[in-house]
Structure formats: C-alpha cells, structure tokens
Short mmCIF file of C-alpha atoms and ligand atoms in Angstrom, two decimals:
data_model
loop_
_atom_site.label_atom_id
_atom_site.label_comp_id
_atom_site.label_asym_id
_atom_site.label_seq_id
_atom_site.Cartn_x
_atom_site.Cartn_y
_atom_site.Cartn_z
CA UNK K 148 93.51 122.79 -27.38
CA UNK K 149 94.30 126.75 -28.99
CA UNK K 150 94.93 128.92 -26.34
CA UNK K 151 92.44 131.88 -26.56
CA UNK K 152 93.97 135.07 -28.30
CA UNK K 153 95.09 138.05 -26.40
CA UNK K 154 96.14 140.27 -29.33
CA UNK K 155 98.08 140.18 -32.49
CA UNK K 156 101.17 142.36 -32.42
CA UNK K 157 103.37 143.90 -34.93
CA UNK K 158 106.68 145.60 -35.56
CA UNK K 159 107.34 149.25 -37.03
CA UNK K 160 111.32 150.20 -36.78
CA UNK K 161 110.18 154.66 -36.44
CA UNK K 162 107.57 156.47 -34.12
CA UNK K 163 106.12 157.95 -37.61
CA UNK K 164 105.62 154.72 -39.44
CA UNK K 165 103.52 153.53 -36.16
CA UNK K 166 101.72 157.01 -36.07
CA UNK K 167 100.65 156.91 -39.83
CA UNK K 168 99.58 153.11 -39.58
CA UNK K 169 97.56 153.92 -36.29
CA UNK K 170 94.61 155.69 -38.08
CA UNK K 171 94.63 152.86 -40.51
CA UNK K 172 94.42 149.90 -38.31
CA UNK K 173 91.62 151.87 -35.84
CA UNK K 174 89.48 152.05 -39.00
CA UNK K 175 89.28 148.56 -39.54
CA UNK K 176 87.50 148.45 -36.21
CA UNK K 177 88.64 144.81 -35.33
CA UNK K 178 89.53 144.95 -31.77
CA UNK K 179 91.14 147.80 -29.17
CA UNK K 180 94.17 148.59 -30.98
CA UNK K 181 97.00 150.03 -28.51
CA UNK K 182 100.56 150.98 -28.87
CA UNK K 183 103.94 149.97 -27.02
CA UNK K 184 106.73 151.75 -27.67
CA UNK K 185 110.01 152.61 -25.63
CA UNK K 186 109.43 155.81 -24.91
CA UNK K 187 106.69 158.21 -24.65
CA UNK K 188 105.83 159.93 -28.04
CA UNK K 189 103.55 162.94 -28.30
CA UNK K 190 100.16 162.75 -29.65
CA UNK K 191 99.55 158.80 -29.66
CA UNK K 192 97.18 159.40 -26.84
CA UNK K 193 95.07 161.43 -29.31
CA UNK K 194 95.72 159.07 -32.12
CA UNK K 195 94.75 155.95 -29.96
CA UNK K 196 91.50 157.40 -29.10
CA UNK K 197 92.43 157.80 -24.98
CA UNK K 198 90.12 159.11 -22.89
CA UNK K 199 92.01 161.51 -20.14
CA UNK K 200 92.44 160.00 -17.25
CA UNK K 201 90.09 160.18 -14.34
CA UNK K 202 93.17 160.76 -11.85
CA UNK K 203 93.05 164.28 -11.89
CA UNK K 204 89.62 164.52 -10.70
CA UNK K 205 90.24 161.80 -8.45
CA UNK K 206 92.92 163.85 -6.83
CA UNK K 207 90.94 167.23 -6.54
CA UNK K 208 88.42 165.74 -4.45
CA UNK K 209 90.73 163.71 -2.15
CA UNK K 210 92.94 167.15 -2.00
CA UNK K 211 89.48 169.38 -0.84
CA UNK K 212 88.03 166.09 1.07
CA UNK K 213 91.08 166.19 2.91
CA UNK K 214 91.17 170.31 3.70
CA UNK K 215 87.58 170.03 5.13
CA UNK K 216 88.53 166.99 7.26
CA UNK K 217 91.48 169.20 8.75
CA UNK K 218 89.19 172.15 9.19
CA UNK K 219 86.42 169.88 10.66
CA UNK K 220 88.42 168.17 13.09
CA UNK K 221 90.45 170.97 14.27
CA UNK K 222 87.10 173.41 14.71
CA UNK K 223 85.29 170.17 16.18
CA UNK K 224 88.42 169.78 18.78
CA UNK K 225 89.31 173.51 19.55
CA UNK K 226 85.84 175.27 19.28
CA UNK K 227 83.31 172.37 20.66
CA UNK K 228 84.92 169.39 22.42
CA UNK K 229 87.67 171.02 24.06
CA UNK K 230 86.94 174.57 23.68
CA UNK K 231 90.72 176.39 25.29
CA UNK K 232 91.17 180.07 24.93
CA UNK K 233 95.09 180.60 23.90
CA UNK K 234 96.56 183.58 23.85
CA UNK K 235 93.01 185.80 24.10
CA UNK K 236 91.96 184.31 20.91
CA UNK K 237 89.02 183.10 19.29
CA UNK K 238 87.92 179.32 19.84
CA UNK K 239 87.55 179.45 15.98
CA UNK K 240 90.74 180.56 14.79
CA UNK K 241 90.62 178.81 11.54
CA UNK K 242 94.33 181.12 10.52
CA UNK K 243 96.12 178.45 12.83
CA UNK K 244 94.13 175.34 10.89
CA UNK K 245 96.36 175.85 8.21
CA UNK K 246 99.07 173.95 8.29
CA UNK K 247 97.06 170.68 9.42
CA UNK K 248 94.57 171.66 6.59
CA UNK K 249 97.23 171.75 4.40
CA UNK K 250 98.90 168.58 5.22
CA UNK K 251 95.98 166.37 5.14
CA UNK K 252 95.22 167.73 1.65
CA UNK K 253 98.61 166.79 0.23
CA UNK K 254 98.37 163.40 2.24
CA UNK K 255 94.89 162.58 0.90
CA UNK K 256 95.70 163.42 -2.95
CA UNK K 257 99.12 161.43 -2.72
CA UNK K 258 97.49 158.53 -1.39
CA UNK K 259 95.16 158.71 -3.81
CA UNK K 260 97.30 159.42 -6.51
CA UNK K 261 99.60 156.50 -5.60
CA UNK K 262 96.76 154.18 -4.86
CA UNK K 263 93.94 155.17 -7.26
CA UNK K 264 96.84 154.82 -9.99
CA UNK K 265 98.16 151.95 -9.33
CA UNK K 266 95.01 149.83 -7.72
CA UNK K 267 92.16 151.12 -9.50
CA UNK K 268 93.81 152.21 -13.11
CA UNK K 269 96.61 150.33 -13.58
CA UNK K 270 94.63 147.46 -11.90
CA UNK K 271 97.61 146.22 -9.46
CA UNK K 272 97.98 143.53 -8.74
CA UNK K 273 98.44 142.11 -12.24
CA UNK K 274 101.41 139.84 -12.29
CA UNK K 275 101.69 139.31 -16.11
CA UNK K 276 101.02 141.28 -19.03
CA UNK K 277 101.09 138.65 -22.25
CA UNK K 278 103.32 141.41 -23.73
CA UNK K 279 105.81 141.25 -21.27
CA UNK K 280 105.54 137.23 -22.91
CA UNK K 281 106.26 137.79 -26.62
CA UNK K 282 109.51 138.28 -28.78
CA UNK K 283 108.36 141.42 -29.64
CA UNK K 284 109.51 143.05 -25.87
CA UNK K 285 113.12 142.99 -26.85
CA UNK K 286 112.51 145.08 -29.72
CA UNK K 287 109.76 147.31 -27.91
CA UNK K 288 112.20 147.78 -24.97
CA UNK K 289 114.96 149.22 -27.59
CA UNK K 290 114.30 150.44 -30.81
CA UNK K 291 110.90 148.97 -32.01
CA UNK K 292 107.69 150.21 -31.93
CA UNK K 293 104.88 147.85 -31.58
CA UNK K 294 101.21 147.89 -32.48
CA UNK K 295 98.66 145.16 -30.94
CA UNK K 296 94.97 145.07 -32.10
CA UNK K 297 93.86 143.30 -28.43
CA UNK K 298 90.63 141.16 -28.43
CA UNK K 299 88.10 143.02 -26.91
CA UNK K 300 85.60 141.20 -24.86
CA UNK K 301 84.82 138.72 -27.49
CA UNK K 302 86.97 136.82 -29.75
CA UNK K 303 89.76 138.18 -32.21
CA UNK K 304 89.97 137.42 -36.00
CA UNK K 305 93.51 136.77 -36.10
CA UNK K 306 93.63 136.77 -40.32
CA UNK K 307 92.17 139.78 -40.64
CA UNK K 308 94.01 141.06 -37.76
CA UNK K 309 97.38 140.09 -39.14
CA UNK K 310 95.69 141.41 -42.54
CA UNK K 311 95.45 144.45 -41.26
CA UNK K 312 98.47 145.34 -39.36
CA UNK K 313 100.42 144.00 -42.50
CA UNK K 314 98.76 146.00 -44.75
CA UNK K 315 100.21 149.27 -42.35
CA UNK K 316 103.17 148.02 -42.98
CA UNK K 317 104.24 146.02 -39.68
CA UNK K 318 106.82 143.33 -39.67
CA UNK K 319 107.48 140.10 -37.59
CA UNK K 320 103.37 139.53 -36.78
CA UNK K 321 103.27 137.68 -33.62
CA UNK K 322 100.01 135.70 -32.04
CA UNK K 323 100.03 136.36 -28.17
CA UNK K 324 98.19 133.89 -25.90
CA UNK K 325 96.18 135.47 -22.80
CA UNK K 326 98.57 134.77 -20.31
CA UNK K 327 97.32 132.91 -17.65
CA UNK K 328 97.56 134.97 -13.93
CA UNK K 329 101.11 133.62 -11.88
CA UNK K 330 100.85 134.69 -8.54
CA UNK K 331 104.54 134.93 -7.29
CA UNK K 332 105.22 131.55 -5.34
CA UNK K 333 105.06 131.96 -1.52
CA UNK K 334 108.43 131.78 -0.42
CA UNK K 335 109.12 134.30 -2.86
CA UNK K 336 106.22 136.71 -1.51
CA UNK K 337 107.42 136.10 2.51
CA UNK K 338 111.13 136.90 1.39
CA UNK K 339 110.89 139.65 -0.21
CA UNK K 340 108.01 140.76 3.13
CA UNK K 341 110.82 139.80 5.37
CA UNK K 342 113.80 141.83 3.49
CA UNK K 343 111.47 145.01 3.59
CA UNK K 344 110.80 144.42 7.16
CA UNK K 345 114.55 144.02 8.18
CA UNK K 346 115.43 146.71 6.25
CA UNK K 347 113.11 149.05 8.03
CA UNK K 348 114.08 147.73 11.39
CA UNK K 349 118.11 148.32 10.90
CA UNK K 350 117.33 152.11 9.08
CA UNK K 351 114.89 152.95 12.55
CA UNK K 352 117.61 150.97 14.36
CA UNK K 353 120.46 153.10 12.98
CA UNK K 354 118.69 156.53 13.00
CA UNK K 355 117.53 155.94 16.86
CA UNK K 356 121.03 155.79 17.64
CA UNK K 357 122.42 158.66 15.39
CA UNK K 358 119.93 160.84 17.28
CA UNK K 359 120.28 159.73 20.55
CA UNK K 360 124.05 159.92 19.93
CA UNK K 361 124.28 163.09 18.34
CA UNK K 362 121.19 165.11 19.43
CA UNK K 363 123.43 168.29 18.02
CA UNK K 364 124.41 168.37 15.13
CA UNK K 365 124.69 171.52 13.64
CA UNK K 366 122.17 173.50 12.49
CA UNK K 367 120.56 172.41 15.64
CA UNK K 368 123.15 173.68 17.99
CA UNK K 369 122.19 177.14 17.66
CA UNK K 370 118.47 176.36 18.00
CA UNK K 371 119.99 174.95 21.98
CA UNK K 372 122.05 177.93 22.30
CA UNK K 373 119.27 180.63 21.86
CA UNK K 374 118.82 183.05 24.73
CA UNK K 375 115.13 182.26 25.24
CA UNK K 376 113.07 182.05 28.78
CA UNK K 377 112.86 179.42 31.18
CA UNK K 378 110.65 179.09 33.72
CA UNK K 379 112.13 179.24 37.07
CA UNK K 380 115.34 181.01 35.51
CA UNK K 381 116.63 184.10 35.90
CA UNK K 382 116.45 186.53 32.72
CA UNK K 383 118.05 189.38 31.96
CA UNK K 384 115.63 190.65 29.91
CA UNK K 385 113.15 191.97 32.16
CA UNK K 386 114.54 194.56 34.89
CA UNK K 387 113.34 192.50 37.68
CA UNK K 388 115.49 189.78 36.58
CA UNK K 389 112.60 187.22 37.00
CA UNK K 390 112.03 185.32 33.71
CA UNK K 391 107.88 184.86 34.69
CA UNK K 392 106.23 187.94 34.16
CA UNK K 393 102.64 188.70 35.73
CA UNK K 394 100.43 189.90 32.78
CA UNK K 395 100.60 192.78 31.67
CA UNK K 396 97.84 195.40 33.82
CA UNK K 397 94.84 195.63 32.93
CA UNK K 398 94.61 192.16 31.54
CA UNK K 399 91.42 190.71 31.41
CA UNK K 400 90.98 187.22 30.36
CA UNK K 401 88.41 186.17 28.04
CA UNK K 402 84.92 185.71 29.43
CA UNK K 403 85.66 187.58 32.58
CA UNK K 404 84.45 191.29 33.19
CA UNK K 405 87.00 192.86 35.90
CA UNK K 406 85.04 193.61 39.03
CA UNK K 407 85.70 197.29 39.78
CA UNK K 408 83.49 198.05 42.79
CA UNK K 409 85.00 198.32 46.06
CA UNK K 410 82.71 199.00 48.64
CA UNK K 411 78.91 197.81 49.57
CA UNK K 412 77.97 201.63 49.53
CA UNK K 413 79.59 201.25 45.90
CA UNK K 414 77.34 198.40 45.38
CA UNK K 415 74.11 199.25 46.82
CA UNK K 416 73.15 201.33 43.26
CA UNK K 417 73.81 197.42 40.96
CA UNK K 418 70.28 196.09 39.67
CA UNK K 419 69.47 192.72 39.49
CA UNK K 420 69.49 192.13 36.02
CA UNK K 421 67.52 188.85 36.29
CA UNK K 422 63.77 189.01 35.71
CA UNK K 423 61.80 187.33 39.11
CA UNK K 424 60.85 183.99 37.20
CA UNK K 425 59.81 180.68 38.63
CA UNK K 426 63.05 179.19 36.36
CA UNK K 427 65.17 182.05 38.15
CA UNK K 428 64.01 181.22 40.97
CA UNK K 429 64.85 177.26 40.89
CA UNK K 430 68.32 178.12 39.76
CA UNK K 431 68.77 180.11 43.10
CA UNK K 432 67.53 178.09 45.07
CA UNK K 433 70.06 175.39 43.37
CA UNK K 434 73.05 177.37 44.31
CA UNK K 435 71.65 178.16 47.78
CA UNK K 436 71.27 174.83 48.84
CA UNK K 437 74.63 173.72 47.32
CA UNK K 438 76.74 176.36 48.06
CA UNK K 439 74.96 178.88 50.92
CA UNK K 440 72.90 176.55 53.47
CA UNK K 441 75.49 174.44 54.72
CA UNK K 442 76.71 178.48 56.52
CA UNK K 443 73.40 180.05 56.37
CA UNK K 444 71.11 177.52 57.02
CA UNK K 445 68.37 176.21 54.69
CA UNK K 446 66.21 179.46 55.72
CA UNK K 447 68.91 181.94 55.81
CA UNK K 448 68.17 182.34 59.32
CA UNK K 449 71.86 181.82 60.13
CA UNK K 450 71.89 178.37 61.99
CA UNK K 451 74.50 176.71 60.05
CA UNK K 452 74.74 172.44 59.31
CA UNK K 453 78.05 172.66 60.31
CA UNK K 454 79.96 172.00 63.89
CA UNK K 455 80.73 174.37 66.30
CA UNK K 456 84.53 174.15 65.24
CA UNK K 457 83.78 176.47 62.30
CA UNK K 458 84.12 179.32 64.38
CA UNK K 459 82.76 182.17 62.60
CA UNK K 460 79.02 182.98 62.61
CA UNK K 461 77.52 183.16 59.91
CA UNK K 462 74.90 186.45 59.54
CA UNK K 463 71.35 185.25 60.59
CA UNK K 464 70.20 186.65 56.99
CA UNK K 465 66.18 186.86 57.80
CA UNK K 466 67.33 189.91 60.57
CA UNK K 467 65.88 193.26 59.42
CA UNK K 468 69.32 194.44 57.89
CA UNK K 469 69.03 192.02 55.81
CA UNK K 470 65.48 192.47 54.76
CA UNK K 471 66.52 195.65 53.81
CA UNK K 472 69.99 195.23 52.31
CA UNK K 473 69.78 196.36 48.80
CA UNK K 474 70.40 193.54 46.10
CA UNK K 475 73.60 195.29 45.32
CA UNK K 476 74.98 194.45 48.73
CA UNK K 477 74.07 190.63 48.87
CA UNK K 478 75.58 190.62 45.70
CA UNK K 479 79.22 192.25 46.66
CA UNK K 480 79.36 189.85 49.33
CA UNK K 481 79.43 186.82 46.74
CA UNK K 482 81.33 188.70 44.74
CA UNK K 483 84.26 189.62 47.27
CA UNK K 484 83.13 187.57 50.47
CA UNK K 485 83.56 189.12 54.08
CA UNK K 486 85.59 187.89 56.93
CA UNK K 487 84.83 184.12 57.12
CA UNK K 488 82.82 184.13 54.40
CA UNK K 489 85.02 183.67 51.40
CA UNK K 490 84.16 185.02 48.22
CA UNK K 491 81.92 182.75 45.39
CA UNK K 492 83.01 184.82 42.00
CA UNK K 493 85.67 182.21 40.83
CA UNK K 494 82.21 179.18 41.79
CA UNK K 495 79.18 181.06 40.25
CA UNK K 496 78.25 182.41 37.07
CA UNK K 497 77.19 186.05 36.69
CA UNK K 498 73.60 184.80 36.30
CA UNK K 499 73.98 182.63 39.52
CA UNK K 500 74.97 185.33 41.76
CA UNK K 501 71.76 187.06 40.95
CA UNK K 502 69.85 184.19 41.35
CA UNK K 503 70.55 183.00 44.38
CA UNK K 504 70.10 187.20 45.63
CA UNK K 505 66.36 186.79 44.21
CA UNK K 506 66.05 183.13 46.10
CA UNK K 507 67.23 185.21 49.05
CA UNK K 508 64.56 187.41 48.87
CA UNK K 509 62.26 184.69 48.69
CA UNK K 510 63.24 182.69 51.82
CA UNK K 511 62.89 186.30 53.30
CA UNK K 512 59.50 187.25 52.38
CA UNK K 513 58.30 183.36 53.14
CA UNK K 514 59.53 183.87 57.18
CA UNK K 515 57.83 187.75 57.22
CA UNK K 516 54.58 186.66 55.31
CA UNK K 517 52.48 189.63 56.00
CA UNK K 518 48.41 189.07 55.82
CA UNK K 519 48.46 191.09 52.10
CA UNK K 520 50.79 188.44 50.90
CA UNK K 521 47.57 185.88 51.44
CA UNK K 522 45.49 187.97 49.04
C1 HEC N 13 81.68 179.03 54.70
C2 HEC N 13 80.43 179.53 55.26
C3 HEC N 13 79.64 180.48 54.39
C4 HEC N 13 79.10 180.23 53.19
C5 HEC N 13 79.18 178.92 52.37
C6 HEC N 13 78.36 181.40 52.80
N1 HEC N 13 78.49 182.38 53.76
FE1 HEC N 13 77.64 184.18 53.72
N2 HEC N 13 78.50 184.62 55.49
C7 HEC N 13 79.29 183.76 56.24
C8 HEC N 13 79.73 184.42 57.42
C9 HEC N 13 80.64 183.81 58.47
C10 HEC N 13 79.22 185.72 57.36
C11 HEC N 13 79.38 186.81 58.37
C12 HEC N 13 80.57 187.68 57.93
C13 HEC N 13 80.82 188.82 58.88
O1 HEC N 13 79.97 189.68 59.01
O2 HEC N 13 81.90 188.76 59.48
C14 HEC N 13 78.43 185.78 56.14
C15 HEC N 13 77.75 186.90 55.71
C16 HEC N 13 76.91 186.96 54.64
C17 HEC N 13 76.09 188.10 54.29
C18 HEC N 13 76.01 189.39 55.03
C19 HEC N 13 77.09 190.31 54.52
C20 HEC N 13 77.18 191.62 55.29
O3 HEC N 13 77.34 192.61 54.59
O4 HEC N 13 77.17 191.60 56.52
C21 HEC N 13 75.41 187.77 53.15
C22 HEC N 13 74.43 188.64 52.37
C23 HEC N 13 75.81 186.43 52.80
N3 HEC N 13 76.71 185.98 53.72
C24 HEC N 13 75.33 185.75 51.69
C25 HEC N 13 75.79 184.50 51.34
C26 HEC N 13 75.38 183.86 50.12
C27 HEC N 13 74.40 184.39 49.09
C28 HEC N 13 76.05 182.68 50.07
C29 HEC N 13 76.01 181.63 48.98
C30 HEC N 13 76.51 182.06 47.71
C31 HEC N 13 76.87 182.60 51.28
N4 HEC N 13 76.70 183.72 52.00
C32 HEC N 13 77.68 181.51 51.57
C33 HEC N 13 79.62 182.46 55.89
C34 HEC N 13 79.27 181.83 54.74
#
C-alpha cells in the first residue's frame, strides 16, 4: 500500500536561490507551495502569496470587548446594583473605571492572542508535522532552505512536482508521507500534568513562606513606617490631637438638603409642595399607619395602640390647634420631633413628610365633616 503524499520537498543552500525559485514553482500551480527555512527572511510572506493574519483583528476586538465589559460591570455595580456615594462623588464616575477597564482589555487581547494563535491558527494540538519527519529538517534547522509544494486537498503529482522544484534548481528531492496523528502516550501526558502541578505547588509553597517570613523587605519597610492616620490613634497632625476628624462645617452629604429652620413660627410660612392627589393621599396614609398611629391613633385623635407604660401623651391631633396648625408646623414636628415624639427626617422621604401632613388633613376634615362637605 503507498502512503498518500503530503508534499514533495527540496533543498536550496541561500535565502536568494529559494526567493528566485519561489515565483517559479507558484506558477506551475501544482499544489500550495510553502517555505521552511531557519530563520525568518523578509519578503517570503509576499512572495508565498500570505494572506495577513487575522490575529490583529482578532485582538482589537477582544482588547475593546474587554474595555466595555470593565466599564459595564463597574457602572452596573457602582451606579445600579449597589449604588454607594464615596467621597461626594458621582455614582458614575467612569475616571476611577480605568484601571479595571484597562486591565481586562490587556487580559482579553493576551488571551486571545495566546489562544487564538495557537488553537485556532496554528491549529494546536497538532502533534506531528511530516516535516518535522524528513531528512530535510537537519538541513532546514541549520543552513538549508527548503521548499515543499504540499498537496492541497486532492492528490499531488509527485513527477511533475519533483519536475518542477528541480527545474528551480533544488537538490536532495524528498517524498514526505502524511504523517499519521501520535497522540503522546498516557503516562507521558499524566507526567508531564503531574511535574507542572508539583512545580506550582513547591513555587506557592516557597513564596507563602518568604512572605509570611519576611513581610518587610525593603522597599516595603518604608511603606509600614509612614506617618499616616489610624483610627483610634492619636495624631499630631490636627491641633486637637484626635486622629478622627468630624467633617469639615458645612458638609452636606449627597442627597440631603441641611434643614435650617429652627422654630415652628419659622416653619409656619413652608408650603406643601405636594399637589392633594388621591396617589398622595394613599402614600400618607401609608406612612401614617406605619409610622404615626401606633402614638396618634388611627384617627389622629390621640388614643395611642400602645400601653400605658409609654408615658408621654401623645397630642390628640383632631383638637382645634391642630385643625388650624399651618402645614408648616406638622411638618417641623417630623422634621425635628418634640419632647417624646422623636423626630422622622432620618425614616421619611421629603415627599413622605408632606404626605402624611395632607393625610392629616384628611383624617381631620373626615371627624369635622361640616353639612357643605355633603354637597
Ligand atoms: C412614639 C410616639 C409618636 C409617634 C410614632 C409620632 N408621634 Fe407625634 N407626638 C407624640 C407625642 C408624645 C407628642 C406630644 C409632644 C408634646 O407636645 O410634648 C406628639 C406631637 C405631635 C404633633 C403636635 C406637635 C405640636 O407642635 O404640639 C404633631 C403635629 C405630630 N405629633 C405629628 C406626628 C406625625 C405626622 C407622626 C408620624 C410621622 C407622628 N407624630 C408620630 C408622639 C408620637
């Protein structure tokens, strides 16, 4: 039985004698002709016809697919999911993305450098080249330059093949068989998976230890010895000597308007800046139930769910006073709470405050019904 034919391959002893027979064995057009030499020379990409390769491209995407995951993730995480204001900032600061951004780029193009060449291009795992096979490699791997005209697809014409390559002038023609595929024997493939593996485990082993052993080695020394501010500690670099510092005054956090008014007279001249709508309405009556009966009774007539060992007593809020409190004042008292009543700011929105002031007026009006409110 002939083995089938993987190429016919011939030796040229200078770079310019394969270079000038190149163009002359492509125009015979009797298989993919391609070159092996034993170093790179320049221009035999252009003389063999190669397209670029795709791995450029292949890289550019991975690098941009890999910025917008960063970016995505980190906007997803800090703007939507988990949405923490640091440092008075915006939930979208995309400035501190950066460096993630940039890392995943580099890790996604090297990956797919490194795996797109050797998986997809170079077509890993490929355990024998017919090549690697022939005489010719001791030449090609020192000072011979070799030119195959490889069967493409079909089947090669090995006279006019070794015609061909003759008439270019190569020397010592060779026949190479297709090699047939050798996967590397088992025990071979687990020892060489177990030396990798005990070699990783001894290196982590070893560098655990050199750590934990010497945590400070220098440069790191002067990164511990840095003055620098620890909570609890003394420092002597404020004048109090306190190392936690209040913020600075007039610090408002993000979100929150400062409440400046001091008293209910103060007060009395705030709108309600809520329009009187059935949905307003059923939000006040929300927070009322949840957070105001259980004191001032489901009403607001004062008669609290709770037991006598509250104490206090909780204003009977359908009393005329009341009635006639301006919306301002109702809403101070939420805002900075009165005796035993503590104040709701830090519980209720804005928009709940004035909600459950407009509920209030509701449960009002509903105990005083006058005879025009039938009409
Ligand atoms: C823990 C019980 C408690 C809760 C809950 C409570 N209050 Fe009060 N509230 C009181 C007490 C006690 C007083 C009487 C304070 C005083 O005059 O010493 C009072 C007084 C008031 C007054 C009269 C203030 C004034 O100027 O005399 C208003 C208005 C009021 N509450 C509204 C509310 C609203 C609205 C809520 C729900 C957001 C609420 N309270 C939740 C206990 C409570």
């Amino acid at each position: 039985m002939t083995d089938r034919v993987f190429a016919v391959v011939g030796l040229f002893s200078s770079a310019q004698a394969l270079m000038d027979a190149i163009p002359k064995v492509r125009a015979r057009t009797l298989g993919t002709v391609e070159a092996y030499t034993p170093y790179p020379i320049h221009g035999i990409e252009d003389a063999l016809g190669l397209r670029r390769s795709p791995l450029g491209g292949m890289v550019m995407v991975a690098g941009v697919l890999g910025a917008a995951t960063a970016l995505f993730f980190q906007w997803w995480m800090s703007a939507v999911d988990y949405p923490i204001v640091v440092g008075g900032k915006a939930l979208f600061s995309w400035q501190a993305f950066v460096p993630i951004m940039f890392e995943l780029t580099v890790l996604f193009a090297t990956f797919t450098a490194g795996l797109g060449m050797l998986l997809l291009l170079n077509r890993l795992p490929f355990f024998s080249h017919p090549v690697l096979a022939s005489k010719a490699i001791a030449g090609i791997t020192r000072d011979k330059f070799a030119l195959a005209i490889e069967a493409d697809g079909g089947a090669l014409d090995v006279d006019a093949a070794s015609a061909a390559l003759r008439a270019a002038g190569a020397a010592d023609l060779e026949v190479l068989p297709v090699a047939v595929a050798q996967p590397p024997a088992l025990n071979e493939l687990s020892r060489s998976v177990m030396g990798i593996a005990i070699s990783c485990l001894v290196a982590g082993y070893v560098m655990y230890w050199l750590i934990k052993l010497f945590p400070v080695l220098p440069p790191m020394v002067h990164m511990q010895e840095q003055p620098r501010l620890d909570v609890y500690k003394a420092s002597e670099l404020f004048k109090d000597g306190h190392g936690m510092q209040l913020p600075v005054a007039g610090t408002v956090a993000r979100g929150y308007l400062p409440y400046l008014i001091e008293s209910p007279e103060q007060a009395a001249a705030l709108v309600n800046p809520l329009p009187r709508t059935s949905e307003v309405l059923q939000k006040g009556r929300t927070v009322w139930n949840n957070r105001c009966g259980v004191c001032h009774g489901a009403l607001g007539n004062g008669v609290p769910t709770l037991t006598a060992a509250y104490g206090a007593k909780p204003a009977n809020l359908q009393a005329q006073t009341f009635r006639e409190y301006p919306d301002g004042k109702i809403y101070h008292v939420i805002m900075v709470g009165k005796n035993a009543m503590p104040s709701y700011a830090a519980d209720l929105t804005d928009d709940e405050r004035w909600a459950v002031v407009h509920y209030l007026r509701v449960l009002q009006r509903a105990q005083n019904a006058k005879d025009e409110d039938l009409k």
